[in-house]
C-alpha positions in Angstrom: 3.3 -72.3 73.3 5.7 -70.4 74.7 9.0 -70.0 72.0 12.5 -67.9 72.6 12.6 -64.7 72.7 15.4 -65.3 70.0 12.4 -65.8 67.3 11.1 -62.5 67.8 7.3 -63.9 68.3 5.2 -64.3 71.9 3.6 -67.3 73.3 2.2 -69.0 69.7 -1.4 -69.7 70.4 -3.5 -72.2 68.2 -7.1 -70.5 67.4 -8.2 -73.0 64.9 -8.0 -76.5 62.9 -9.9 -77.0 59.9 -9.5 -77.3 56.3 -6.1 -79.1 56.8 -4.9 -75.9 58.1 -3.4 -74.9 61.5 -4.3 -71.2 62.1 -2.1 -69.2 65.3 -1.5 -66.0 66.3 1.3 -64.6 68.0 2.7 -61.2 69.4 5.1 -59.3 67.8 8.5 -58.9 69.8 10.7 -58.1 67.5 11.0 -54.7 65.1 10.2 -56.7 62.1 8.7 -60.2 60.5 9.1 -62.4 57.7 7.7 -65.8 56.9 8.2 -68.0 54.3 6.5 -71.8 53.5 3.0 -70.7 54.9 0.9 -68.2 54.7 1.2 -65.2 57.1 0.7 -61.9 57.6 0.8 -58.9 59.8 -3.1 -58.2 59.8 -3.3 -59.0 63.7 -3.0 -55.7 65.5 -2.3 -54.8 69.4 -1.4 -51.8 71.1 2.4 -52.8 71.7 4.0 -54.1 69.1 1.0 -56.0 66.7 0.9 -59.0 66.4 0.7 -62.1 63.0 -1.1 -64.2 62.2 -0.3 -67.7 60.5 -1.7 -70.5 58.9 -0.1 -73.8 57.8 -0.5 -77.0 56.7 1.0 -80.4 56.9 4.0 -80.7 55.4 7.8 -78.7 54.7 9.1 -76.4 57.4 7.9 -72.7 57.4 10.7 -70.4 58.1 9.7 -67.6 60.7 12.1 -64.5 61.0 15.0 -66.6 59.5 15.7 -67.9 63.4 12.3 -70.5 64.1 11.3 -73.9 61.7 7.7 -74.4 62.2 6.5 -77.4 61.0 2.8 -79.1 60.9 3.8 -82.8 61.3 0.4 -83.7 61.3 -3.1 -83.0 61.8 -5.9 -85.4 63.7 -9.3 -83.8 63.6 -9.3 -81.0 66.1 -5.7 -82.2 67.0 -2.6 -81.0 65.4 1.0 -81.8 66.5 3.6 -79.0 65.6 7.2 -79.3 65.9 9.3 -76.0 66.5 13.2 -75.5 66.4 15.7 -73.6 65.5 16.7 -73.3 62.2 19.3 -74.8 60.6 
């Protein structure tokens, strides 16, 4: 999924469902990164930038560099819908 440039993060990209968990990975495209109301982390690395990596259940909004509300509305088997907007 491709997200505004405005949230600092690449194209969002889904690499699992399981456990009640959505996990994703994104690129880095802004100088820093915070999260907050999933787990996350910068343990992804690339050769411009880096990259994070995330995982998140259903439930409240996680807060990605105080400008992007991800949240897991709900997860189907190998299906998840996500719903992604600014904050506030």
């Amino acid at each position: 999924m491709t997200v505004p440039e405005t949230y600092g993060l690449g194209p969002i990209e889904v690499t699992a469902i399981s456990g009640g968990e959505v996990e994703m990975v994104a690129r880095l495209t802004g100088s820093g990164f915070g999260v907050s109301g999933c787990s996350g982390g910068g343990g992804v690395s690339s050769g411009d930038g880096g990259g994070v990596r995330l995982s998140c259940g259903e439930g409240p909004a996680a807060t990605i560099n105080d400008a992007m509300s991800l949240e897991v509305v709900e997860i189907r088997g190998t299906a998840a819908v996500l719903r992604i907007e600014p904050v506030g």
